[in-house]
PDB file of C-alpha atoms in Angstrom:
ATOM      1  CA  MET A  22     -39.270  57.880 -67.322  1.00 66.00           C
ATOM      2  CA  LEU A  23     -40.797  55.149 -69.438  1.00 75.00           C
ATOM      3  CA  LYS A  24     -43.914  57.270 -70.037  1.00 79.00           C
ATOM      4  CA  LEU A  25     -41.715  59.927 -71.616  1.00 81.00           C
ATOM      5  CA  ILE A  26     -40.330  57.572 -74.259  1.00 85.00           C
ATOM      6  CA  LYS A  27     -43.360  58.375 -76.406  1.00 88.00           C
ATOM      7  CA  PHE A  28     -41.778  61.796 -76.944  1.00 90.00           C
ATOM      8  CA  LEU A  29     -38.824  60.064 -78.646  1.00 90.00           C
ATOM      9  CA  SER A  30     -41.011  58.177 -81.143  1.00 90.00           C
ATOM     10  CA  PRO A  31     -40.937  60.961 -83.785  1.00 93.00           C
ATOM     11  CA  TYR A  32     -37.153  60.624 -83.809  1.00 93.00           C
ATOM     12  CA  LYS A  33     -36.839  56.835 -84.255  1.00 93.00           C
ATOM     13  CA  GLY A  34     -34.430  57.117 -87.182  1.00 95.00           C
ATOM     14  CA  ARG A  35     -32.190  59.585 -85.387  1.00 95.00           C
ATOM     15  CA  VAL A  36     -32.243  57.528 -82.200  1.00 93.00           C
ATOM     16  CA  THR A  37     -31.226  54.457 -84.207  1.00 95.00           C
ATOM     17  CA  ALA A  38     -28.384  56.400 -85.848  1.00 96.00           C
ATOM     18  CA  MET A  39     -27.303  57.701 -82.420  1.00 94.00           C
ATOM     19  CA  LEU A  40     -27.225  54.165 -80.991  1.00 93.00           C
ATOM     20  CA  ILE A  41     -25.185  52.896 -83.944  1.00 95.00           C
ATOM     21  CA  LEU A  42     -22.703  55.745 -83.520  1.00 95.00           C
ATOM     22  CA  LEU A  43     -22.531  55.037 -79.785  1.00 93.00           C
ATOM     23  CA  PHE A  44     -21.817  51.371 -80.511  1.00 92.00           C
ATOM     24  CA  LEU A  45     -19.048  52.314 -82.963  1.00 93.00           C
ATOM     25  CA  GLN A  46     -17.585  54.781 -80.469  1.00 93.00           C
ATOM     26  CA  VAL A  47     -17.412  52.152 -77.728  1.00 92.00           C
ATOM     27  CA  LEU A  48     -15.880  49.547 -80.040  1.00 90.00           C
ATOM     28  CA  GLY A  49     -13.321  52.029 -81.305  1.00 91.00           C
ATOM     29  CA  THR A  50     -12.421  53.094 -77.785  1.00 91.00           C
ATOM     30  CA  LEU A  51     -11.823  49.477 -76.839  1.00 89.00           C
ATOM     31  CA  TYR A  52      -9.821  48.839 -80.007  1.00 89.00           C
ATOM     32  CA  ILE A  53      -7.061  51.353 -79.141  1.00 92.00           C
ATOM     33  CA  PRO A  54      -5.674  49.261 -76.215  1.00 89.00           C
ATOM     34  CA  THR A  55      -5.725  46.213 -78.496  1.00 87.00           C
ATOM     35  CA  LEU A  56      -3.515  48.079 -80.950  1.00 91.00           C
ATOM     36  CA  THR A  57      -1.227  49.130 -78.092  1.00 92.00           C
ATOM     37  CA  ALA A  58      -0.879  45.498 -77.038  1.00 89.00           C
ATOM     38  CA  ASP A  59      -0.095  44.578 -80.645  1.00 89.00           C
ATOM     39  CA  ILE A  60       2.655  47.205 -80.759  1.00 93.00           C
ATOM     40  CA  VAL A  61       4.182  45.870 -77.548  1.00 93.00           C
ATOM     41  CA  ASN A  62       3.835  42.168 -78.403  1.00 90.00           C
ATOM     42  CA  ASN A  63       4.741  42.206 -82.088  1.00 91.00           C
ATOM     43  CA  GLY A  64       6.755  45.390 -82.474  1.00 90.00           C
ATOM     44  CA  ILE A  65       8.749  46.200 -79.353  1.00 90.00           C
ATOM     45  CA  VAL A  66       9.414  42.629 -78.230  1.00 89.00           C
ATOM     46  CA  ALA A  67      10.370  41.526 -81.741  1.00 88.00           C
ATOM     47  CA  GLY A  68      12.294  44.746 -82.443  1.00 87.00           C
ATOM     48  CA  ASP A  69      10.245  45.375 -85.605  1.00 87.00           C
ATOM     49  CA  LEU A  70      10.287  49.152 -86.049  1.00 91.00           C
ATOM     50  CA  ASP A  71       8.239  48.989 -89.269  1.00 93.00           C
ATOM     51  CA  HIS A  72       5.443  47.195 -87.441  1.00 93.00           C
ATOM     52  CA  ILE A  73       5.502  49.844 -84.703  1.00 93.00           C
ATOM     53  CA  TRP A  74       5.211  52.694 -87.215  1.00 95.00           C
ATOM     54  CA  LYS A  75       2.527  50.946 -89.266  1.00 95.00           C
ATOM     55  CA  THR A  76       0.404  50.042 -86.233  1.00 94.00           C
ATOM     56  CA  GLY A  77       1.000  53.455 -84.649  1.00 94.00           C
ATOM     57  CA  GLY A  78      -0.201  55.190 -87.814  1.00 95.00           C
ATOM     58  CA  PHE A  79      -3.254  52.953 -87.893  1.00 95.00           C
ATOM     59  CA  MET A  80      -3.844  53.758 -84.211  1.00 95.00           C
ATOM     60  CA  LEU A  81      -3.677  57.488 -84.949  1.00 96.00           C
ATOM     61  CA  ALA A  82      -6.158  57.121 -87.809  1.00 96.00           C
ATOM     62  CA  ALA A  83      -8.461  55.076 -85.592  1.00 95.00           C
ATOM     63  CA  ALA A  84      -8.282  57.718 -82.843  1.00 95.00           C
ATOM     64  CA  VAL A  85      -9.219  60.484 -85.301  1.00 97.00           C
ATOM     65  CA  LEU A  86     -12.105  58.391 -86.614  1.00 96.00           C
ATOM     66  CA  ILE A  87     -13.296  57.615 -83.082  1.00 96.00           C
ATOM     67  CA  ALA A  88     -13.184  61.325 -82.235  1.00 96.00           C
ATOM     68  CA  ALA A  89     -15.290  62.145 -85.305  1.00 97.00           C
ATOM     69  CA  VAL A  90     -17.817  59.432 -84.460  1.00 96.00           C
ATOM     70  CA  SER A  91     -17.930  60.641 -80.851  1.00 94.00           C
ATOM     71  CA  LEU A  92     -18.598  64.226 -81.938  1.00 96.00           C
ATOM     72  CA  ALA A  93     -21.326  63.104 -84.335  1.00 96.00           C
ATOM     73  CA  GLU A  94     -22.957  60.949 -81.647  1.00 94.00           C
ATOM     74  CA  THR A  95     -22.866  63.746 -79.074  1.00 92.00           C
ATOM     75  CA  TYR A  96     -24.284  66.262 -81.561  1.00 95.00           C
ATOM     76  CA  LEU A  97     -27.052  63.874 -82.565  1.00 95.00           C
ATOM     77  CA  SER A  98     -27.989  63.007 -78.984  1.00 93.00           C
ATOM     78  CA  THR A  99     -28.044  66.691 -78.019  1.00 93.00           C
ATOM     79  CA  ALA A 100     -30.308  67.494 -80.968  1.00 94.00           C
ATOM     80  CA  ILE A 101     -32.650  64.595 -80.178  1.00 95.00           C
ATOM     81  CA  PHE A 102     -33.011  65.375 -76.482  1.00 93.00           C
ATOM     82  CA  SER A 103     -33.383  69.105 -77.095  1.00 93.00           C
ATOM     83  CA  ARG A 104     -36.251  68.402 -79.458  1.00 95.00           C
ATOM     84  CA  MET A 105     -37.723  65.937 -77.002  1.00 93.00           C
ATOM     85  CA  GLY A 106     -37.628  68.655 -74.309  1.00 92.00           C
ATOM     86  CA  ARG A 107     -39.340  71.071 -76.676  1.00 93.00           C
ATOM     87  CA  ASP A 108     -42.075  68.511 -77.334  1.00 94.00           C
ATOM     88  CA  ILE A 109     -42.580  67.897 -73.610  1.00 91.00           C
ATOM     89  CA  ARG A 110     -42.798  71.644 -72.966  1.00 90.00           C
ATOM     90  CA  ASN A 111     -45.367  71.985 -75.761  1.00 92.00           C
ATOM     91  CA  ALA A 112     -47.418  69.122 -74.330  1.00 90.00           C
ATOM     92  CA  LEU A 113     -47.244  70.663 -70.867  1.00 86.00           C
ATOM     93  CA  PHE A 114     -48.328  74.033 -72.247  1.00 87.00           C
ATOM     94  CA  GLU A 115     -51.271  72.480 -74.087  1.00 89.00           C
ATOM     95  CA  LYS A 116     -52.272  70.585 -70.952  1.00 86.00           C
ATOM     96  CA  SER A 117     -52.037  73.742 -68.834  1.00 83.00           C
ATOM     97  CA  GLN A 118     -54.265  75.587 -71.314  1.00 85.00           C
ATOM     98  CA  ALA A 119     -56.981  72.990 -70.692  1.00 86.00           C
ATOM     99  CA  LEU A 120     -56.944  73.617 -66.910  1.00 83.00           C
ATOM    100  CA  THR A 121     -59.603  75.736 -65.292  1.00 84.00           C
ATOM    101  CA  ILE A 122     -58.469  78.787 -63.363  1.00 85.00           C
ATOM    102  CA  ASP A 123     -59.051  76.965 -60.064  1.00 85.00           C
ATOM    103  CA  GLN A 124     -56.983  73.987 -61.178  1.00 82.00           C
ATOM    104  CA  PHE A 125     -54.246  76.301 -62.406  1.00 80.00           C
ATOM    105  CA  ASN A 126     -54.219  78.170 -59.090  1.00 82.00           C
ATOM    106  CA  GLN A 127     -53.745  74.868 -57.241  1.00 84.00           C
ATOM    107  CA  PHE A 128     -50.343  74.607 -58.892  1.00 80.00           C
ATOM    108  CA  GLY A 129     -49.555  78.305 -58.991  1.00 81.00           C
ATOM    109  CA  PRO A 130     -47.707  80.242 -61.670  1.00 81.00           C
ATOM    110  CA  ALA A 131     -44.297  79.753 -60.046  1.00 82.00           C
ATOM    111  CA  SER A 132     -44.747  75.990 -59.939  1.00 81.00           C
ATOM    112  CA  MET A 133     -45.882  75.905 -63.568  1.00 80.00           C
ATOM    113  CA  ILE A 134     -42.863  77.944 -64.667  1.00 81.00           C
ATOM    114  CA  THR A 135     -40.523  75.634 -62.743  1.00 81.00           C
ATOM    115  CA  ARG A 136     -42.162  72.540 -64.228  1.00 77.00           C
ATOM    116  CA  SER A 137     -41.947  73.883 -67.761  1.00 80.00           C
ATOM    117  CA  THR A 138     -38.302  74.941 -67.508  1.00 82.00           C
ATOM    118  CA  ASN A 139     -36.169  73.334 -64.811  1.00 86.00           C
ATOM    119  CA  ASP A 140     -38.016  70.026 -64.467  1.00 86.00           C
ATOM    120  CA  ILE A 141     -37.997  69.383 -68.199  1.00 89.00           C
ATOM    121  CA  MET A 142     -34.316  70.343 -68.381  1.00 90.00           C
ATOM    122  CA  GLN A 143     -33.631  67.745 -65.664  1.00 90.00           C
ATOM    123  CA  ILE A 144     -35.499  65.131 -67.714  1.00 89.00           C
ATOM    124  CA  GLN A 145     -33.405  65.989 -70.770  1.00 90.00           C
ATOM    125  CA  MET A 146     -30.188  65.729 -68.769  1.00 90.00           C
ATOM    126  CA  ALA A 147     -31.247  62.395 -67.286  1.00 90.00           C
ATOM    127  CA  TYR A 148     -31.871  60.959 -70.747  1.00 89.00           C
ATOM    128  CA  MET A 149     -28.539  62.317 -72.014  1.00 89.00           C
ATOM    129  CA  ALA A 150     -26.676  60.949 -69.006  1.00 89.00           C
ATOM    130  CA  GLY A 151     -28.310  57.576 -69.513  1.00 88.00           C
ATOM    131  CA  THR A 152     -27.355  57.556 -73.164  1.00 88.00           C
ATOM    132  CA  GLU A 153     -23.813  58.828 -72.734  1.00 86.00           C
ATOM    133  CA  MET A 154     -22.830  57.039 -69.498  1.00 89.00           C
ATOM    134  CA  ILE A 155     -25.125  54.121 -68.700  1.00 90.00           C
ATOM    135  CA  LEU A 156     -25.986  52.726 -72.151  1.00 89.00           C
ATOM    136  CA  PRO A 157     -22.341  52.096 -73.189  1.00 91.00           C
ATOM    137  CA  VAL A 158     -21.704  49.864 -70.156  1.00 92.00           C
ATOM    138  CA  PRO A 159     -23.308  46.651 -71.514  1.00 91.00           C
ATOM    139  CA  ILE A 160     -21.733  47.217 -74.920  1.00 88.00           C
ATOM    140  CA  MET A 161     -18.339  47.805 -73.298  1.00 90.00           C
ATOM    141  CA  THR A 162     -18.700  44.709 -71.127  1.00 91.00           C
ATOM    142  CA  ILE A 163     -19.543  42.370 -73.987  1.00 87.00           C
ATOM    143  CA  ALA A 164     -16.982  43.848 -76.386  1.00 84.00           C
ATOM    144  CA  GLY A 165     -14.330  43.858 -73.648  1.00 82.00           C
ATOM    145  CA  LEU A 166     -14.933  40.181 -72.961  1.00 84.00           C
ATOM    146  CA  PHE A 167     -14.607  39.352 -76.654  1.00 81.00           C
ATOM    147  CA  LEU A 168     -11.386  41.325 -76.897  1.00 77.00           C
ATOM    148  CA  ALA A 169      -9.928  39.865 -73.693  1.00 78.00           C
ATOM    149  CA  PHE A 170     -10.882  36.234 -74.319  1.00 79.00           C
ATOM    150  CA  PRO A 171     -11.466  35.873 -78.071  1.00 72.00           C
ATOM    151  CA  LYS A 172     -10.750  32.167 -78.318  1.00 65.00           C
ATOM    152  CA  ALA A 173     -12.668  31.183 -75.193  1.00 63.00           C
ATOM    153  CA  LEU A 174     -15.778  33.118 -76.216  1.00 58.00           C
ATOM    154  CA  LEU A 175     -15.758  31.985 -79.833  1.00 60.00           C
ATOM    155  CA  TRP A 176     -15.328  28.315 -78.867  1.00 55.00           C
ATOM    156  CA  GLN A 177     -12.338  27.742 -81.071  1.00 52.00           C
TER     157      GLN A 177
END
């Protein structure tokens, strides 16, 4: 998988933007429960209806913003990995054109078709799954710790 990262190098700016959007999405997702806790602690317990409405409205705005960021991040990651798949298919095609007929027959046409379609699609899906599901975990862990124990982690 690491050898295939070179196919992402033409998209460094987009990958950076995707990672920033992913970071914002994770932080926003973790911020909603913090607002819920604020409503319970400072609004419901204190009986402050104005605080509940104000925080609830802010929570709704944050949820809409998080949804927009999530859509933008998903669109950007799909575009990046689709283009990466196209580049890999082009490289595979160019490499297959350099093969002699005997070398090509060792693989066979069916194998070459499978490699240029299904295998590359699996690579794209693996990169997308890693970006969408595995990459947020460290961000979520660190941000969750800061939100759960803000005073202990900031040494105040």
